[in-house]
């Protein structure tokens, strides 16, 4: 079977994007792992699949698979690429796109300057809905692992995030601590682990060790998670520039029940074909 795909990225967080509106391709977990391999496959952090809408008030359904083949409910950088992809492929001719994911509903906006704004919905702090094992909701939790103690925030943007504040992201052991916390039993579905260095109330540096992919050059939902937690901890203001290794995102959130918005780029690299 021939698969047509696009290779895209959001700040270096890279994707294979598949139109399953005009195609109908099934991907097994093993096939996703094989295609994700950067030596034996195409290579990507996540596979993004465009499907017809599940409900009449949406334009598309948006499915996301990590490089390890696990299906997840959110990918912020991927949402921006999704918006550019469906417009470029002529699957829609509007600049406002409504999609559903396993976690809910998002609205994507193609901006005039080429950037994409995503309404990421409301950050979810209730531990049981992250999910995270805790006796009650806190702005900062104490996490113990082996003989180490970590202070972190926890939130869901449709996918689970744990965020630690560090002095210098550049030298922090993101790989080692990210893998350790990512496997902590208090996160029963795993977790994306963010390492945030606060530069000012409007600027942070961030690195993210992603569930199912390892450290990526950028994590859109991770940027949203870090800002939401920073605002809840009263360390950040309502609009924050997030500098990730792959580039910059702008995150806006007015707290409480308001909707969190992310704005950033999405790039098309090439179109390809592969025989499955
Ligand atoms: N690894 C994430 C999915 C991709 C998120 C990230 N690439 C983004 O831009 O939000 C998870 O397992 O929840």
mmCIF file of C-alpha atoms in Angstrom, residues 27 69 71 161 181 186 276:
data_model
loop_
_atom_site.group_PDB
_atom_site.id
_atom_site.type_symbol
_atom_site.label_atom_id
_atom_site.label_comp_id
_atom_site.label_asym_id
_atom_site.label_seq_id
_atom_site.Cartn_x
_atom_site.Cartn_y
_atom_site.Cartn_z
ATOM 1 C CA UNK A 27 -1.074 2.029 11.453
ATOM 2 C CA UNK A 69 3.440 3.993 19.074
ATOM 3 C CA UNK A 71 -1.815 7.138 21.115
ATOM 4 C CA UNK A 161 2.554 17.419 32.460
ATOM 5 C CA UNK A 181 9.921 11.312 36.886
ATOM 6 C CA UNK A 186 2.236 8.770 40.910
ATOM 7 C CA UNK A 276 3.699 0.211 3.715
#
